[in-house]
């Protein structure tokens, strides 16, 4: 089945207070094994689908935005259900609010989005076995080397907006 045949796809938190719909396929899916993601998720890794914020439609509720420290020191914003506290997505300072890192486990059918890459594998739990045939890197990676051309093209459209947002945030606007 082609990935484009499964979208839109819906998801949400445990209590159904937050419901969302992904209007298109994600840009890329990370399985992050860094110690920060392990701590934040309470699990061995975090599985995130990177997607443009305008491709995420909020169907119910309003997530609470929680500023959370990150290893980079720049922080990230978690969108959590104010009732059950489940994190449904986050935004990292590097891409700002224009790209959401949707928690794949909050999809109604999380099987739709297996990881495209395993990152920060140098700090993975030693008993986690990485699947053959899926790229894995010790830390982060070069997007141009791993993302499909369609995702790179979608990202190029956002670059001027991402840069403008960075400038605005640095100047305090």
mmCIF file of C-alpha atoms in Angstrom:
data_model
loop_
_atom_site.group_PDB
_atom_site.id
_atom_site.type_symbol
_atom_site.label_atom_id
_atom_site.label_comp_id
_atom_site.label_asym_id
_atom_site.label_seq_id
_atom_site.Cartn_x
_atom_site.Cartn_y
_atom_site.Cartn_z
ATOM 1 C CA UNK A 1 0.000 0.000 0.000
ATOM 2 C CA UNK A 2 1.327 3.426 -0.907
ATOM 3 C CA UNK A 3 1.809 5.856 1.989
ATOM 4 C CA UNK A 4 -0.344 8.435 0.164
ATOM 5 C CA UNK A 5 -3.297 6.020 0.245
ATOM 6 C CA UNK A 6 -3.469 6.081 4.060
ATOM 7 C CA UNK A 7 -3.889 9.824 4.534
ATOM 8 C CA UNK A 8 -5.556 11.602 6.096
ATOM 9 C CA UNK A 9 -4.820 9.710 9.331
ATOM 10 C CA UNK A 10 -6.196 10.587 12.761
ATOM 11 C CA UNK A 11 -4.850 10.383 16.266
ATOM 12 C CA UNK A 12 -5.122 11.843 19.726
ATOM 13 C CA UNK A 13 -4.561 11.400 23.417
ATOM 14 C CA UNK A 14 -5.863 8.674 25.730
ATOM 15 C CA UNK A 15 -8.860 10.585 27.081
ATOM 16 C CA UNK A 16 -9.893 11.795 23.577
ATOM 17 C CA UNK A 17 -9.659 15.413 24.755
ATOM 18 C CA UNK A 18 -7.196 16.120 21.943
ATOM 19 C CA UNK A 19 -7.916 14.766 18.478
ATOM 20 C CA UNK A 20 -5.948 15.642 15.343
ATOM 21 C CA UNK A 21 -5.694 14.634 11.703
ATOM 22 C CA UNK A 22 -2.563 14.400 9.557
ATOM 23 C CA UNK A 23 -3.625 15.651 6.142
ATOM 24 C CA UNK A 24 -0.595 14.235 4.318
ATOM 25 C CA UNK A 25 2.264 11.812 4.755
ATOM 26 C CA UNK A 26 5.015 13.033 7.066
ATOM 27 C CA UNK A 27 8.280 14.414 5.761
ATOM 28 C CA UNK A 28 10.239 11.729 7.601
ATOM 29 C CA UNK A 29 9.924 9.481 10.661
ATOM 30 C CA UNK A 30 12.690 9.428 13.299
ATOM 31 C CA UNK A 31 13.216 6.784 15.916
ATOM 32 C CA UNK A 32 15.392 8.707 18.366
ATOM 33 C CA UNK A 33 17.444 6.771 20.905
ATOM 34 C CA UNK A 34 19.045 9.757 22.664
ATOM 35 C CA UNK A 35 18.963 9.777 26.457
ATOM 36 C CA UNK A 36 16.786 12.901 26.459
ATOM 37 C CA UNK A 37 14.076 11.172 24.403
ATOM 38 C CA UNK A 38 14.380 8.107 26.611
ATOM 39 C CA UNK A 39 13.769 10.251 29.695
ATOM 40 C CA UNK A 40 10.963 12.315 28.122
ATOM 41 C CA UNK A 41 9.099 9.268 26.832
ATOM 42 C CA UNK A 42 9.858 6.986 29.764
ATOM 43 C CA UNK A 43 10.759 4.372 27.141
ATOM 44 C CA UNK A 44 13.766 3.227 25.122
ATOM 45 C CA UNK A 45 13.202 5.732 22.308
ATOM 46 C CA UNK A 46 10.796 8.299 20.869
ATOM 47 C CA UNK A 47 9.130 7.762 17.500
ATOM 48 C CA UNK A 48 8.344 11.073 15.794
ATOM 49 C CA UNK A 49 6.745 11.848 12.434
ATOM 50 C CA UNK A 50 8.022 15.212 11.167
ATOM 51 C CA UNK A 51 5.292 17.087 9.340
ATOM 52 C CA UNK A 52 4.414 20.654 8.443
ATOM 53 C CA UNK A 53 2.223 22.256 11.119
ATOM 54 C CA UNK A 54 -0.342 23.270 8.484
ATOM 55 C CA UNK A 55 -0.782 19.577 7.651
ATOM 56 C CA UNK A 56 -1.963 18.858 11.206
ATOM 57 C CA UNK A 57 -5.624 19.735 11.724
ATOM 58 C CA UNK A 58 -6.827 19.982 15.309
ATOM 59 C CA UNK A 59 -10.203 18.213 15.484
ATOM 60 C CA UNK A 60 -10.948 18.478 19.215
ATOM 61 C CA UNK A 61 -9.505 20.218 22.241
ATOM 62 C CA UNK A 62 -6.640 22.625 22.616
ATOM 63 C CA UNK A 63 -3.249 21.263 23.692
ATOM 64 C CA UNK A 64 -1.324 22.891 26.480
ATOM 65 C CA UNK A 65 2.105 24.031 25.277
ATOM 66 C CA UNK A 66 4.882 23.132 27.719
ATOM 67 C CA UNK A 67 8.379 24.577 27.306
ATOM 68 C CA UNK A 68 10.807 21.736 28.000
ATOM 69 C CA UNK A 69 14.619 21.750 28.204
ATOM 70 C CA UNK A 70 16.598 19.899 25.536
ATOM 71 C CA UNK A 71 20.166 18.701 25.231
ATOM 72 C CA UNK A 72 20.925 21.497 22.746
ATOM 73 C CA UNK A 73 19.997 24.060 25.378
ATOM 74 C CA UNK A 74 17.486 25.631 22.969
ATOM 75 C CA UNK A 75 14.470 23.763 24.349
ATOM 76 C CA UNK A 76 11.401 22.357 22.731
ATOM 77 C CA UNK A 77 7.684 22.906 23.117
ATOM 78 C CA UNK A 78 5.517 19.876 23.914
ATOM 79 C CA UNK A 79 1.814 19.964 23.032
ATOM 80 C CA UNK A 80 0.056 17.979 25.767
ATOM 81 C CA UNK A 81 -3.530 17.195 26.558
ATOM 82 C CA UNK A 82 -4.412 19.372 29.564
ATOM 83 C CA UNK A 83 -6.453 16.494 31.038
ATOM 84 C CA UNK A 84 -4.526 13.218 30.553
ATOM 85 C CA UNK A 85 -1.138 14.963 29.944
ATOM 86 C CA UNK A 86 -0.248 12.830 26.900
ATOM 87 C CA UNK A 87 2.225 14.566 24.556
ATOM 88 C CA UNK A 88 0.773 14.494 21.041
ATOM 89 C CA UNK A 89 3.537 16.473 19.312
ATOM 90 C CA UNK A 90 6.431 18.808 19.922
ATOM 91 C CA UNK A 91 8.261 21.594 18.148
ATOM 92 C CA UNK A 92 12.009 22.082 18.368
ATOM 93 C CA UNK A 93 13.612 25.492 18.382
ATOM 94 C CA UNK A 94 15.565 24.761 15.171
ATOM 95 C CA UNK A 95 12.432 24.520 13.026
ATOM 96 C CA UNK A 96 10.114 26.406 15.326
ATOM 97 C CA UNK A 97 6.365 25.925 15.218
ATOM 98 C CA UNK A 98 6.331 25.318 11.446
ATOM 99 C CA UNK A 99 7.283 21.628 11.801
ATOM 100 C CA UNK A 100 5.619 19.310 14.279
ATOM 101 C CA UNK A 101 7.182 16.152 15.612
ATOM 102 C CA UNK A 102 4.015 14.087 16.003
ATOM 103 C CA UNK A 103 4.272 11.210 18.469
ATOM 104 C CA UNK A 104 3.551 8.205 16.242
ATOM 105 C CA UNK A 105 2.170 6.263 19.205
ATOM 106 C CA UNK A 106 -0.721 8.745 19.444
ATOM 107 C CA UNK A 107 -2.011 7.825 15.980
ATOM 108 C CA UNK A 108 -5.112 5.633 15.875
ATOM 109 C CA UNK A 109 -3.028 3.312 13.688
ATOM 110 C CA UNK A 110 0.633 3.817 14.661
ATOM 111 C CA UNK A 111 1.621 0.906 12.402
ATOM 112 C CA UNK A 112 1.250 3.341 9.471
ATOM 113 C CA UNK A 113 4.565 5.019 10.280
ATOM 114 C CA UNK A 114 7.533 2.785 10.912
ATOM 115 C CA UNK A 115 10.829 4.656 11.301
ATOM 116 C CA UNK A 116 12.669 5.880 8.222
ATOM 117 C CA UNK A 117 15.845 6.170 10.312
ATOM 118 C CA UNK A 118 17.178 5.387 13.784
ATOM 119 C CA UNK A 119 19.119 8.310 15.230
ATOM 120 C CA UNK A 120 21.412 8.715 18.252
ATOM 121 C CA UNK A 121 21.979 4.982 18.259
ATOM 122 C CA UNK A 122 25.257 5.472 20.155
ATOM 123 C CA UNK A 123 23.128 5.981 23.281
ATOM 124 C CA UNK A 124 20.450 3.379 22.562
ATOM 125 C CA UNK A 125 19.672 0.815 25.206
ATOM 126 C CA UNK A 126 22.075 -2.076 24.610
ATOM 127 C CA UNK A 127 19.250 -4.623 24.377
ATOM 128 C CA UNK A 128 17.417 -2.727 21.610
ATOM 129 C CA UNK A 129 18.012 -4.563 18.342
ATOM 130 C CA UNK A 130 17.869 -2.332 15.286
ATOM 131 C CA UNK A 131 16.097 -3.797 12.258
ATOM 132 C CA UNK A 132 18.144 -4.597 9.183
ATOM 133 C CA UNK A 133 17.477 -2.447 6.145
ATOM 134 C CA UNK A 134 16.586 0.725 8.075
ATOM 135 C CA UNK A 135 19.285 3.423 8.183
ATOM 136 C CA UNK A 136 20.843 3.946 11.616
ATOM 137 C CA UNK A 137 23.305 6.652 12.630
ATOM 138 C CA UNK A 138 25.261 7.173 15.864
ATOM 139 C CA UNK A 139 24.037 10.768 16.281
ATOM 140 C CA UNK A 140 22.102 13.012 13.885
ATOM 141 C CA UNK A 141 22.248 12.887 10.076
ATOM 142 C CA UNK A 142 22.382 14.964 6.936
ATOM 143 C CA UNK A 143 18.797 15.478 5.712
ATOM 144 C CA UNK A 144 19.966 15.734 2.077
ATOM 145 C CA UNK A 145 21.448 12.264 2.358
ATOM 146 C CA UNK A 146 18.411 10.501 3.845
ATOM 147 C CA UNK A 147 15.172 12.344 3.077
ATOM 148 C CA UNK A 148 13.285 11.542 -0.122
ATOM 149 C CA UNK A 149 13.321 14.286 -2.765
ATOM 150 C CA UNK A 150 9.612 15.049 -2.246
ATOM 151 C CA UNK A 151 10.225 15.742 1.454
ATOM 152 C CA UNK A 152 13.266 17.885 0.677
ATOM 153 C CA UNK A 153 11.141 19.921 -1.758
ATOM 154 C CA UNK A 154 8.434 20.411 0.876
ATOM 155 C CA UNK A 155 11.095 21.469 3.398
ATOM 156 C CA UNK A 156 12.650 23.957 0.921
ATOM 157 C CA UNK A 157 9.275 25.729 0.735
ATOM 158 C CA UNK A 158 9.378 26.230 4.504
ATOM 159 C CA UNK A 159 13.002 27.397 4.760
ATOM 160 C CA UNK A 160 12.320 31.140 4.269
ATOM 161 C CA UNK A 161 9.557 30.970 6.896
ATOM 162 C CA UNK A 162 11.785 29.052 9.322
ATOM 163 C CA UNK A 163 14.573 31.604 8.868
ATOM 164 C CA UNK A 164 12.154 34.520 9.361
ATOM 165 C CA UNK A 165 10.779 32.909 12.504
ATOM 166 C CA UNK A 166 14.312 32.474 13.907
ATOM 167 C CA UNK A 167 15.120 36.130 13.242
ATOM 168 C CA UNK A 168 11.852 37.232 14.850
ATOM 169 C CA UNK A 169 12.438 35.116 17.952
ATOM 170 C CA UNK A 170 15.995 36.447 18.346
ATOM 171 C CA UNK A 171 14.790 40.045 18.094
ATOM 172 C CA UNK A 172 12.042 39.462 20.670
ATOM 173 C CA UNK A 173 9.104 39.999 18.339
#
